[in-house]
Coordinates of C-alpha atoms in Angstrom, one line a residue:
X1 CA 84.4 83.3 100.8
X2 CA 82.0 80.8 99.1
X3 CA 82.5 78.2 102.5
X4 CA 79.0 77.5 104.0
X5 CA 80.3 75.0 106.2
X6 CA 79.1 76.6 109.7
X7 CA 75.8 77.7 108.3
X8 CA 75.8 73.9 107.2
X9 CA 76.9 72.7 110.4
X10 CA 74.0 74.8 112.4
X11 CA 71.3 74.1 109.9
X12 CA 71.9 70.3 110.5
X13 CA 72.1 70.4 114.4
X14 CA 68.4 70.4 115.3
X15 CA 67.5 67.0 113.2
X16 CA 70.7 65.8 114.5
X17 CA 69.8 66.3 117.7
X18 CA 66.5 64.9 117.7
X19 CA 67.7 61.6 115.9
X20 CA 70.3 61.8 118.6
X21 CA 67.7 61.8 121.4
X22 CA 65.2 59.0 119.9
X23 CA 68.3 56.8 119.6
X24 CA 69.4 57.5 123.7
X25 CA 65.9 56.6 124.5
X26 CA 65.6 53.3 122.5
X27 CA 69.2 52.3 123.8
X28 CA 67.7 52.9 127.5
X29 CA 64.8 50.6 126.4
X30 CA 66.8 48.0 124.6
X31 CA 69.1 47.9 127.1
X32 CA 67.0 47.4 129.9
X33 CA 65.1 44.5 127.9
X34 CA 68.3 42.5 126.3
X35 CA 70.1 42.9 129.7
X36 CA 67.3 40.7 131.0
X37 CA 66.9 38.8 128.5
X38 CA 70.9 37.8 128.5
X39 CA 71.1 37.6 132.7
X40 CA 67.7 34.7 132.0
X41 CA 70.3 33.0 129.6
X42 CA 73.3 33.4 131.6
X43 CA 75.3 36.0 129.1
X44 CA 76.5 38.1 132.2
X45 CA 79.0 40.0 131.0
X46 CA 76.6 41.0 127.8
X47 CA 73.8 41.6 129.9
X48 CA 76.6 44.6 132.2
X49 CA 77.5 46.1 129.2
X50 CA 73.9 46.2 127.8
X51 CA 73.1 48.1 131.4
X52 CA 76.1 50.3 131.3
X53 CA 75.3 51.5 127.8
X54 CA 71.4 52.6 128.8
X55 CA 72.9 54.0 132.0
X56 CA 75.4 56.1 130.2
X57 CA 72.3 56.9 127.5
X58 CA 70.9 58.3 130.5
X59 CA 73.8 60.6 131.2
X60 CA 74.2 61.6 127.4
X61 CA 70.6 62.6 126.9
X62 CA 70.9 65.0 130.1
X63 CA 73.9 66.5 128.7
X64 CA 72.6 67.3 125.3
X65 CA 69.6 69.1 126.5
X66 CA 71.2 72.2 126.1
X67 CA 74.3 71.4 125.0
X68 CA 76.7 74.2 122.7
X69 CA 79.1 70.9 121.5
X70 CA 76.6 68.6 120.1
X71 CA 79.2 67.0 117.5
X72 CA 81.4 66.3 120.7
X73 CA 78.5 64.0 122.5
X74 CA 77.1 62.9 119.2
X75 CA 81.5 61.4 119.0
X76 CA 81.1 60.7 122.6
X77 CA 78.0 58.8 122.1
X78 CA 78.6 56.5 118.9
X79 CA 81.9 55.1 119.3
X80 CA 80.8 53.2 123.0
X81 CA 77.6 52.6 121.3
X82 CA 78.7 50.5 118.2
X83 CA 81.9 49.4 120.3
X84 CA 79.4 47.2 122.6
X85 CA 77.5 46.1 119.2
X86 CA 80.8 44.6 118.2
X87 CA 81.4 43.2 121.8
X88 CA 77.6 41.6 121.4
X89 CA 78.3 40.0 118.2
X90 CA 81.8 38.9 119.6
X91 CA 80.4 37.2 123.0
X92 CA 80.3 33.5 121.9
X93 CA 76.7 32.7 123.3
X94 CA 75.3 35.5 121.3
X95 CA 72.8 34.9 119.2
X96 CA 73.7 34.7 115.1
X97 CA 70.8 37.1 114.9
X98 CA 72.8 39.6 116.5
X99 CA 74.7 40.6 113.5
X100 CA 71.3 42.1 112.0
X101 CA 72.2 45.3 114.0
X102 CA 75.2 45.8 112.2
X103 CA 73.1 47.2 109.4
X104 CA 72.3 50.3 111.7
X105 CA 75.5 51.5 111.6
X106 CA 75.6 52.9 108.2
X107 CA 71.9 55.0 108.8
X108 CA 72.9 55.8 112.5
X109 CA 76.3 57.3 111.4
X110 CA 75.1 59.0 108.4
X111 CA 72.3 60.4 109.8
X112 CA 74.5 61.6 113.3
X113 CA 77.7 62.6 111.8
X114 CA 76.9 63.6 108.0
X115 CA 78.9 62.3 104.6
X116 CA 82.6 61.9 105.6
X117 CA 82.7 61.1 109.2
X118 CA 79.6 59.0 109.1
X119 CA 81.0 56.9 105.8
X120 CA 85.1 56.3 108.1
X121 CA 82.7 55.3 110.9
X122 CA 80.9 53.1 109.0
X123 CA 83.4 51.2 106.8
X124 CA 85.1 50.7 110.3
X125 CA 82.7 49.2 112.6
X126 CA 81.1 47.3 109.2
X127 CA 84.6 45.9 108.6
X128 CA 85.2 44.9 112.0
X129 CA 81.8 43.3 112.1
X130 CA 82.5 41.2 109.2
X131 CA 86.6 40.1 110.6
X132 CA 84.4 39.1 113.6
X133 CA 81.2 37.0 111.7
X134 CA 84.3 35.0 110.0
X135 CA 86.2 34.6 113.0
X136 CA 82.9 33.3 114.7
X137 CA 81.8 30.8 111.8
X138 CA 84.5 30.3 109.8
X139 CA 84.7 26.3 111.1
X140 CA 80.8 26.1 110.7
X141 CA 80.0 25.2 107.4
X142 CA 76.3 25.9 107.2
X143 CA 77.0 29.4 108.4
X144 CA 80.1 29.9 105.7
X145 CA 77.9 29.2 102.7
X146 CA 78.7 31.1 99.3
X147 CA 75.1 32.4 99.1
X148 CA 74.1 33.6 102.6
X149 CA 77.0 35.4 102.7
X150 CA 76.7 37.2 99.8
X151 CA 73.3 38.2 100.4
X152 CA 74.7 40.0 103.9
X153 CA 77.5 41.3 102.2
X154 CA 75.6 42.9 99.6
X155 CA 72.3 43.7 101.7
X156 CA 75.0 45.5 103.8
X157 CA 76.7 47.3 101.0
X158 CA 73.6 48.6 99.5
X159 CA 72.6 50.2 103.1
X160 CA 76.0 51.5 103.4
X161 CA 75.9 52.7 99.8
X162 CA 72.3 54.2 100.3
X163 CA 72.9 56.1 103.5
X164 CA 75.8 58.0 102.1
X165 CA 74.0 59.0 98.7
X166 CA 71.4 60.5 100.5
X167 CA 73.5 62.3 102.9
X168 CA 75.7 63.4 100.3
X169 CA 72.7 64.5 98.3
X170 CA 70.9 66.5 101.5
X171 CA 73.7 68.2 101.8
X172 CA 74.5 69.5 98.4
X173 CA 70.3 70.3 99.0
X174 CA 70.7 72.1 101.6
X175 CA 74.4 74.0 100.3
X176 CA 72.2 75.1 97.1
X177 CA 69.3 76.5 99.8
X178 CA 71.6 78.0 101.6
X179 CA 73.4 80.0 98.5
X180 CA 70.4 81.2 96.9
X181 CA 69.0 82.3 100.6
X182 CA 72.3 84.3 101.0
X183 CA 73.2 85.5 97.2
X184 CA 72.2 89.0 95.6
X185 CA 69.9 87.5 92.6
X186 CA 71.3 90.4 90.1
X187 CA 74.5 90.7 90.8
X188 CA 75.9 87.6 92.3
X189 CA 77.2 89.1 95.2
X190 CA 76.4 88.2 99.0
X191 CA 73.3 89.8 100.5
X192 CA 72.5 91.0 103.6
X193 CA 72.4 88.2 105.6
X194 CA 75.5 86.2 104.1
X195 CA 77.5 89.4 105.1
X196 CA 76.0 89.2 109.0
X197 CA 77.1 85.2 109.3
X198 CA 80.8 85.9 107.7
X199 CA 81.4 88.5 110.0
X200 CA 80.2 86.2 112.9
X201 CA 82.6 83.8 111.8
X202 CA 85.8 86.3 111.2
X203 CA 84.3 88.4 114.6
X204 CA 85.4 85.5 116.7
X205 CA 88.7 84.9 114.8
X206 CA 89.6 88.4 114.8
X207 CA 89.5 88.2 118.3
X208 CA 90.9 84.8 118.9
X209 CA 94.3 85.9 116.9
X210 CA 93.8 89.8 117.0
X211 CA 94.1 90.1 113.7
X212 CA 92.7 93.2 112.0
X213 CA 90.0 93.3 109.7
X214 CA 87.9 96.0 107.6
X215 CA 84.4 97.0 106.5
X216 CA 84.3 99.2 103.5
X217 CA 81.0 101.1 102.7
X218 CA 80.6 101.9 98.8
X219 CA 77.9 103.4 96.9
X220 CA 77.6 104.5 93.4
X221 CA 77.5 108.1 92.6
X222 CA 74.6 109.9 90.7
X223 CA 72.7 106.0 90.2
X224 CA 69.7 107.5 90.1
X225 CA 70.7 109.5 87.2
X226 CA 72.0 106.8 85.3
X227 CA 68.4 104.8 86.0
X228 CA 66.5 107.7 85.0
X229 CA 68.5 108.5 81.5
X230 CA 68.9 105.3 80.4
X231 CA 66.6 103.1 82.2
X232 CA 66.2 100.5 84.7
X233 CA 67.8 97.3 82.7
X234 CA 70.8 99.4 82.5
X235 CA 70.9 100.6 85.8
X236 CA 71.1 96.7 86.6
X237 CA 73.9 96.4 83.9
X238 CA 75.3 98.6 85.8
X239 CA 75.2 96.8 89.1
X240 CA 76.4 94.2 87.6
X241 CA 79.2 95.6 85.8
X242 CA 80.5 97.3 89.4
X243 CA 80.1 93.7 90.9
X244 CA 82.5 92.6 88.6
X245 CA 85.6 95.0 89.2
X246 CA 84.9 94.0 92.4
X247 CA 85.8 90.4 91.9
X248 CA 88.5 91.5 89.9
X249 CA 90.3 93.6 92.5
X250 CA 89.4 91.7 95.6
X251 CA 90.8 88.4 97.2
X252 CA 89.2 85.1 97.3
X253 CA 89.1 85.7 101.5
X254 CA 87.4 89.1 100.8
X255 CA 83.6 89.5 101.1
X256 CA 81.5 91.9 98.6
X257 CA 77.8 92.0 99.4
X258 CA 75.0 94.1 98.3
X259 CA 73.5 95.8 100.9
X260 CA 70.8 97.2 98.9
X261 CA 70.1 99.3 96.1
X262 CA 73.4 101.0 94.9
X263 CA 75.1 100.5 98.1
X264 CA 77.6 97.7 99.0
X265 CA 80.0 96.2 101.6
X266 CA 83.3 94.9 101.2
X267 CA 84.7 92.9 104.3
X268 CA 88.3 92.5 104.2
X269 CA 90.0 90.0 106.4
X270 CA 93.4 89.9 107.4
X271 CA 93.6 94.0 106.7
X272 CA 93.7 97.0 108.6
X273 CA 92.7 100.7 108.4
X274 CA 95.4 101.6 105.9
X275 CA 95.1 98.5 103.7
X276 CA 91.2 98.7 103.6
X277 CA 92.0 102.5 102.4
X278 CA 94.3 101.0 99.7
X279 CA 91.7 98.5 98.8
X280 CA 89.0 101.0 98.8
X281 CA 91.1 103.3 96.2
X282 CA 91.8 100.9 94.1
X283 CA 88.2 99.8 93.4
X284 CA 87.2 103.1 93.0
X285 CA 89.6 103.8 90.4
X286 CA 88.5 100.8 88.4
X287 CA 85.2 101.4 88.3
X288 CA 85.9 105.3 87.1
X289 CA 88.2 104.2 84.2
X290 CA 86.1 101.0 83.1
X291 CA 83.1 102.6 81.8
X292 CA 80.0 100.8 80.8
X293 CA 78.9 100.3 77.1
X294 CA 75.4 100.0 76.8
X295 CA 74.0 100.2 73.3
X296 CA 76.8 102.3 71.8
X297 CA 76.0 104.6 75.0
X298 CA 79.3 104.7 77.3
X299 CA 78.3 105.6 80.4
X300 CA 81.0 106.9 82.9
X301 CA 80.7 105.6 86.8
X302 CA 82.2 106.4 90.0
X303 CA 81.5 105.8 93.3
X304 CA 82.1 106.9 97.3
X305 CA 82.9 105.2 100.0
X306 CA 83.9 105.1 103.5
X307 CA 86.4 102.9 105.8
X308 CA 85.8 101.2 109.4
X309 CA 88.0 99.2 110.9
X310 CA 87.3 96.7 113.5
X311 CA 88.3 97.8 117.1
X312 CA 88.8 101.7 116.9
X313 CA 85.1 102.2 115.3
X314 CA 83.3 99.4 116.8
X315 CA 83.2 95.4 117.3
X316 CA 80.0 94.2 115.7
X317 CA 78.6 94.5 112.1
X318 CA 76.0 97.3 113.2
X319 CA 78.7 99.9 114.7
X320 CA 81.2 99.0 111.9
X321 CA 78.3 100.0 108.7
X322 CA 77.2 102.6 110.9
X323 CA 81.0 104.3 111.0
X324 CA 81.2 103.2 107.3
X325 CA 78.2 104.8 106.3
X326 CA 79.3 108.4 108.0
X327 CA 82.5 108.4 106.1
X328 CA 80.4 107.7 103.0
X329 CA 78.2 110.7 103.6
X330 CA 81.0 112.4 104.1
X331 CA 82.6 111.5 100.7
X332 CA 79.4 112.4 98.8
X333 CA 78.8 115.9 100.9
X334 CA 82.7 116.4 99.5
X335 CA 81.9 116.1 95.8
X336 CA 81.7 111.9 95.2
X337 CA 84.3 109.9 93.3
X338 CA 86.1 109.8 97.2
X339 CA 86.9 107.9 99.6
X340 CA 86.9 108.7 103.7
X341 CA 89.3 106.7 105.4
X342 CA 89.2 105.1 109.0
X343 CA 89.9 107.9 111.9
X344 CA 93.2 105.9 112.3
X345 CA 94.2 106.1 109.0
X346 CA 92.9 109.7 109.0
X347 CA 95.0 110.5 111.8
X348 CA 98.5 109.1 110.3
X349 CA 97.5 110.6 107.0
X350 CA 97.0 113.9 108.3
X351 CA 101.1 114.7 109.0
X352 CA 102.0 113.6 106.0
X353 CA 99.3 116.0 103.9
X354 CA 101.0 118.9 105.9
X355 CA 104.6 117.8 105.1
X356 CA 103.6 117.8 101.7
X357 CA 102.0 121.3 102.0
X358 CA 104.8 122.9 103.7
X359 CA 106.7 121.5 101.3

């Protein structure tokens, strides 16, 4: 689970937003002023769409207030917006000066819809732009001159190319941020707070589809006996070393994160009570046969753990670690290298132990 395209998505909403905003309000100005301007010069039809677009500013800057779908009105918002620009530059009394505003398009998209969307927008409306300028001028010599039109074309280019490095580069910024914010520094695993935004994400999915999903709770036995005897740099050699088998043995849709100290949490997507179990007994088996060599020391590790499955033992992350953490107790009160399943796992288990001992 290495996506961070929803924390992404929410980290760039509030400067969105407010470039989002500063544009409604200059398009309310703008188009109050040009509509004038165009009904003193008898452009009628340029002059209504110029109102309608500040009217309709008006509308989308009430709506996004306190919006939840700010990429829908952001959609909503652009494609009327630079639809009238290519009208403007279309109408035949406009002004050649009109096609300066094409060279918004790249910044406005970029900065309103990020790298991919905003570059499709852009090469779109900028090629459009340019089918109408030739349209326009093609039988007008003085406007159809090599140079000029290489200077727009490549004045336009270099905006286009510009806007889209930046984005590009704010976002692989902000992805880097974002990983180290949410990354165990020692062992490489998720923290704390990667683990919480995950299990937002596969919360409302689980529901959505009602498909199953798990929440392991593991901790290594005796740590602080392994810290203590051969000291700190090998307790985190140890960490690290668990951190692997658990790469090993998981999925690339499963979640491992270090909850803190010794102690982790595996989320497992797509798997119920049973399957967590299976999961859960197949780390712990790993880490007791792959033993760490430290300095010609081996040193032998297990570990405990406990199984919560979403729905019977709660629906948020807080009852789920909670219900983990019991069976985990209950593992180590049992004598360690053990792991406590789910109480619906427990419950079908439970026949089948007494079949085996009657047997």
């Amino acid at each position: 689970m290495d996506s961070y395209k929803e924390p992404l998505k929410a980290l760039a909403r509030p400067y969105r937003k407010a470039v989002l905003k500063a544009l409604l309000v200059l398009t309310m100005l703008g188009g109050a002023l040009f509509a004038m301007l165009n009904l003193l010069t008898g452009s009628y039809p340029l002059a209504i769409v110029e109102l309608a677009m500040g009217a309709y500013a008006i509308l989308v800057y009430r709506a996004v207030r306190n919006t939840q779908h700010l990429e829908r009105w952001i959609i909503a918002y652009a494609i009327p917006f630079f639809t009238a620009m290519m009208f403007a530059i279309a109408v035949p009394r406009a002004s050649a000066t009109v096609h300066a505003w094409v060279l918004l398009i790249p910044i406005v998209s970029h900065l309103l819809m990020g790298r991919r969307l905003g570059l499709a927008i852009s090469v779109f409306y900028m090629s459009i732009a340019g089918i109408i300028f030739l349209l326009r001028y093609h039988d007008e010599p003085a406007m159809m001159q090599a140079l000029p039109i290489a200077n727009i074309a490549v004045i336009s280019l270099c905006i286009l190319v510009f806007s889209h490095v930046y984005e590009v580069t704010r976002e692989q910024s902000q992805r880097q941020l974002l990983k180290i914010a949410q990354t165990d520094t020692l062992t490489g695993l998720a923290n704390r707070a990667r683990l919480s935004d995950i299990f937002k994400r596969e919360q409302q999915r689980t529901r959505r589809y009602s498909t199953p999903m798990t929440l392991l709770a593991l901790d290594l036995d005796h740590f602080k006996e392994v810290n203590d005897r051969y000291g700190h740099d090998t307790g985190d050699l140890a960490l690290q070393h668990v951190a692997r088998i658990f790469r090993e043995c998981l999925r690339a849709t499963d979640l491992a994160a270090r909850l803190g100290g010794e102690e982790f949490g595996i989320l497992l997507t797509n798997t119920n009570g049973q399957q967590g179990l299976e999961v859960a007994e197949k780390i712990r088996i790993a880490v007791a046969s792959t033993p760490l060599t430290v300095n010609n020391d081996v040193i032998r590790l297990t570990l405990s753990g406990g199984v919560a499955e979403f729905g019977p033992d709660g629906e948020t992350l807080r009852q789920l670690v909670r219900e983990a953490d019991k069976r985990l107790y209950e593992a180590k009160d049992r004598g360690r290298n053990l792991i406590i399943p789910a109480e619906t796992t427990a419950s079908l288990l439970e026949p089948l132990e007494s079949d085996t001992h009657r047997a």
